[in-house]
């Protein structure tokens, strides 16, 4: 009888120990192993630091605007409001802007012209890729063939024509203007484009790309269409 009880007690202890061991392994072992090397982890850390810096910069701008309102709440609140509206229009691309910039000139390649190949319009997906590559740099202002690029810009094929903001780009040649906040920033964009493999994709489409050297004062056109506020709603005050 005692032997039978002892056997049962041993089995119960074994089951408890097994369950404890399984639970311990489940808690201490991650579901997936991180296989990234040191370089990849450093890149991810660099991106997070850059994002953190951008957020701090945006917070600083908002704090500065709030201090302006508080300082001018008695004397000239209208003037501060007008200044803020002007800044917002500039950020939205609704005003003409000038500053340090470069011009990317798109033209038919010399080889295509020499052999008499028919030069087609630039594919929309190639323009989209170009804009996405350039927008890795923050705070830039762009225009394509005189059409300002804003947050609502659509680059697409409409009835066989490549359009920007529903306006046809037309066959090359045309230019893309890029403006940055400082000369140092536009020089980084300039060097990035010179080394970018994306330029080879233009050559495949029988197009040549010439990136002009940075200028101190380049002008980018304003967005001329009406912005769509269909899906915007006014924020309710607390």
XYZ file of C-alpha atoms in Angstrom:
238
model
C 0.000 0.000 0.000
C 2.811 2.391 0.930
C 4.668 1.422 -2.275
C 1.589 2.257 -4.349
C 1.187 5.643 -2.657
C 4.880 6.367 -3.115
C 4.654 5.539 -6.843
C 1.717 7.885 -7.314
C 3.506 10.625 -5.396
C 6.592 10.180 -7.594
C 4.514 10.438 -10.788
C 2.825 13.626 -9.548
C 6.172 15.223 -8.694
C 7.509 14.267 -12.148
C 4.543 15.894 -13.880
C 4.901 19.052 -11.782
C 8.628 19.236 -12.530
C 8.038 18.719 -16.251
C 5.415 21.470 -16.375
C 7.716 23.839 -14.455
C 10.567 23.171 -16.885
C 8.336 23.806 -19.929
C 7.061 27.056 -18.441
C 10.609 28.197 -17.663
C 11.748 27.574 -21.253
C 8.707 29.342 -22.651
C 9.389 32.476 -20.587
C 13.140 32.622 -21.190
C 13.349 31.684 -24.879
C 12.146 34.290 -27.434
C 9.628 33.252 -30.060
C 11.959 34.259 -32.890
C 15.692 34.653 -32.914
C 17.186 37.996 -33.959
C 19.523 37.136 -36.823
C 20.557 40.700 -37.680
C 24.262 41.483 -37.693
C 25.877 44.435 -35.929
C 25.738 46.646 -39.046
C 22.002 46.118 -39.523
C 21.337 46.873 -35.855
C 23.384 50.068 -36.126
C 21.414 51.130 -39.198
C 18.138 50.542 -37.377
C 19.431 52.506 -34.379
C 20.506 55.342 -36.699
C 17.018 55.487 -38.264
C 15.390 55.584 -34.836
C 17.713 58.387 -33.723
C 16.926 60.354 -36.883
C 13.191 59.920 -36.312
C 13.608 61.011 -32.691
C 15.530 64.085 -33.829
C 12.832 64.985 -36.379
C 10.105 64.652 -33.751
C 12.028 66.874 -31.338
C 12.483 69.433 -34.109
C 8.748 69.436 -34.879
C 7.923 69.799 -31.192
C 10.331 72.740 -30.994
C 8.627 74.462 -33.940
C 5.184 73.973 -32.383
C 6.398 75.260 -29.008
C 7.869 78.314 -30.717
C 4.567 79.012 -32.487
C 2.677 78.633 -29.210
C 5.017 81.102 -27.500
C 4.401 83.602 -30.321
C 0.654 83.319 -29.789
C 1.010 83.756 -26.037
C 3.330 86.751 -26.406
C 1.085 88.467 -28.940
C -2.268 87.467 -27.449
C -2.859 91.020 -26.268
C -0.956 93.217 -28.736
C -1.268 91.698 -32.241
C -2.789 88.192 -32.418
C -3.868 88.822 -36.041
C -0.275 89.385 -37.127
C 0.861 86.100 -35.558
C -2.054 84.288 -37.197
C -1.182 85.719 -40.611
C 2.446 84.709 -40.145
C 1.414 81.169 -39.228
C -0.901 80.924 -42.251
C 1.976 82.056 -44.493
C 4.286 79.399 -43.032
C 1.651 76.701 -43.476
C 1.089 77.714 -47.101
C 4.823 77.455 -47.745
C 4.926 73.999 -46.149
C 1.923 72.877 -48.230
C 3.571 74.066 -51.448
C 0.975 76.750 -52.199
C 3.567 79.496 -52.635
C 6.518 79.955 -54.938
C 9.748 79.233 -53.118
C 13.426 79.839 -53.775
C 16.594 78.613 -52.134
C 19.625 76.350 -52.572
C 18.764 73.757 -55.206
C 19.652 71.592 -58.167
C 18.013 70.898 -61.512
C 17.705 67.389 -62.940
C 17.420 67.606 -66.719
C 15.724 64.664 -68.473
C 16.359 64.378 -72.218
C 16.484 61.712 -74.957
C 19.756 59.797 -74.857
C 22.285 60.552 -77.599
C 22.333 56.895 -78.658
C 18.564 56.820 -79.114
C 18.663 60.001 -81.176
C 21.565 58.731 -83.296
C 19.787 55.523 -84.319
C 16.462 57.286 -84.788
C 14.558 55.490 -82.000
C 11.145 56.810 -81.087
C 11.281 58.580 -77.720
C 8.245 57.770 -75.627
C 6.978 59.582 -72.551
C 8.674 58.727 -69.279
C 6.815 55.915 -67.446
C 4.897 57.087 -64.335
C 6.426 54.380 -62.141
C 9.922 55.668 -62.951
C 8.967 59.193 -61.900
C 7.367 57.849 -58.716
C 10.521 55.910 -57.855
C 12.622 59.016 -58.448
C 10.439 61.145 -56.154
C 10.478 58.444 -53.461
C 14.273 58.190 -53.613
C 14.720 61.957 -53.327
C 12.209 62.166 -50.471
C 14.559 60.138 -48.307
C 15.861 63.604 -47.519
C 13.444 65.626 -45.407
C 12.313 69.178 -46.025
C 12.746 69.260 -49.819
C 10.591 71.120 -52.353
C 10.195 69.565 -55.820
C 8.595 70.357 -59.145
C 8.399 68.190 -62.267
C 8.055 69.993 -65.596
C 6.729 73.033 -63.734
C 4.250 71.053 -61.595
C 4.816 71.380 -57.850
C 4.936 68.135 -55.871
C 2.755 68.265 -52.732
C 1.367 65.653 -50.353
C -1.687 65.098 -52.543
C 0.209 64.902 -55.841
C -0.701 61.983 -58.102
C 1.700 60.726 -60.775
C -0.153 58.405 -63.112
C -0.970 57.408 -66.656
C -4.108 59.103 -68.008
C -5.170 58.036 -71.494
C -1.627 57.032 -72.387
C -0.039 60.242 -71.075
C 2.173 60.539 -67.999
C 0.683 63.226 -65.776
C 1.643 65.094 -62.591
C -1.297 66.704 -60.786
C -3.387 65.658 -63.836
C -1.143 67.839 -66.041
C 0.694 66.031 -68.894
C 4.464 65.967 -68.461
C 5.017 65.560 -72.182
C 7.897 63.945 -73.973
C 11.446 64.808 -72.905
C 13.201 67.130 -72.546
C 11.889 68.459 -69.229
C 13.443 69.240 -65.868
C 12.938 68.388 -62.211
C 13.784 71.121 -59.693
C 14.781 70.307 -56.119
C 15.263 72.832 -53.323
C 16.585 72.224 -49.812
C 16.847 74.377 -46.702
C 20.616 74.846 -46.842
C 23.420 74.547 -49.373
C 24.908 71.662 -47.395
C 21.642 69.713 -47.580
C 21.276 70.145 -51.348
C 24.899 69.090 -51.834
C 24.066 65.811 -50.080
C 21.110 65.316 -52.428
C 23.360 66.138 -55.399
C 25.981 63.561 -54.393
C 23.283 60.990 -53.673
C 21.787 61.342 -57.153
C 25.152 61.124 -58.883
C 25.795 57.771 -57.194
C 22.223 56.439 -57.454
C 21.673 53.316 -59.615
C 18.232 54.726 -60.423
C 19.813 56.849 -63.156
C 20.593 53.651 -65.061
C 16.855 52.940 -65.249
C 16.405 56.202 -67.154
C 19.024 55.054 -69.654
C 17.060 51.823 -70.202
C 14.114 54.039 -71.249
C 16.395 55.806 -73.792
C 16.676 58.841 -71.529
C 19.716 60.726 -70.296
C 19.911 62.445 -66.912
C 22.025 65.499 -66.165
C 22.205 66.801 -62.596
C 23.355 70.402 -62.431
C 25.690 71.543 -59.692
C 24.038 73.067 -56.604
C 22.908 76.686 -56.937
C 22.429 79.114 -54.089
C 19.171 80.516 -55.429
C 16.849 78.278 -57.463
C 13.131 78.869 -57.871
C 10.371 76.241 -57.604
C 6.849 76.959 -58.799
C 3.810 77.033 -56.517
C 1.063 74.405 -56.559
C -1.662 75.953 -58.700
C -4.543 73.526 -58.183
C -7.157 73.636 -55.432
C -6.344 71.430 -52.454
C -8.946 68.783 -51.650
C -10.259 69.029 -48.073
C -13.056 66.506 -48.565
C -11.852 64.117 -45.855
C -10.689 66.742 -43.345
C -12.671 67.587 -40.261
C -12.278 70.454 -37.832
C -10.770 69.437 -34.502
C -13.072 70.108 -31.572
C -11.600 72.093 -28.706
C -11.451 70.603 -25.235
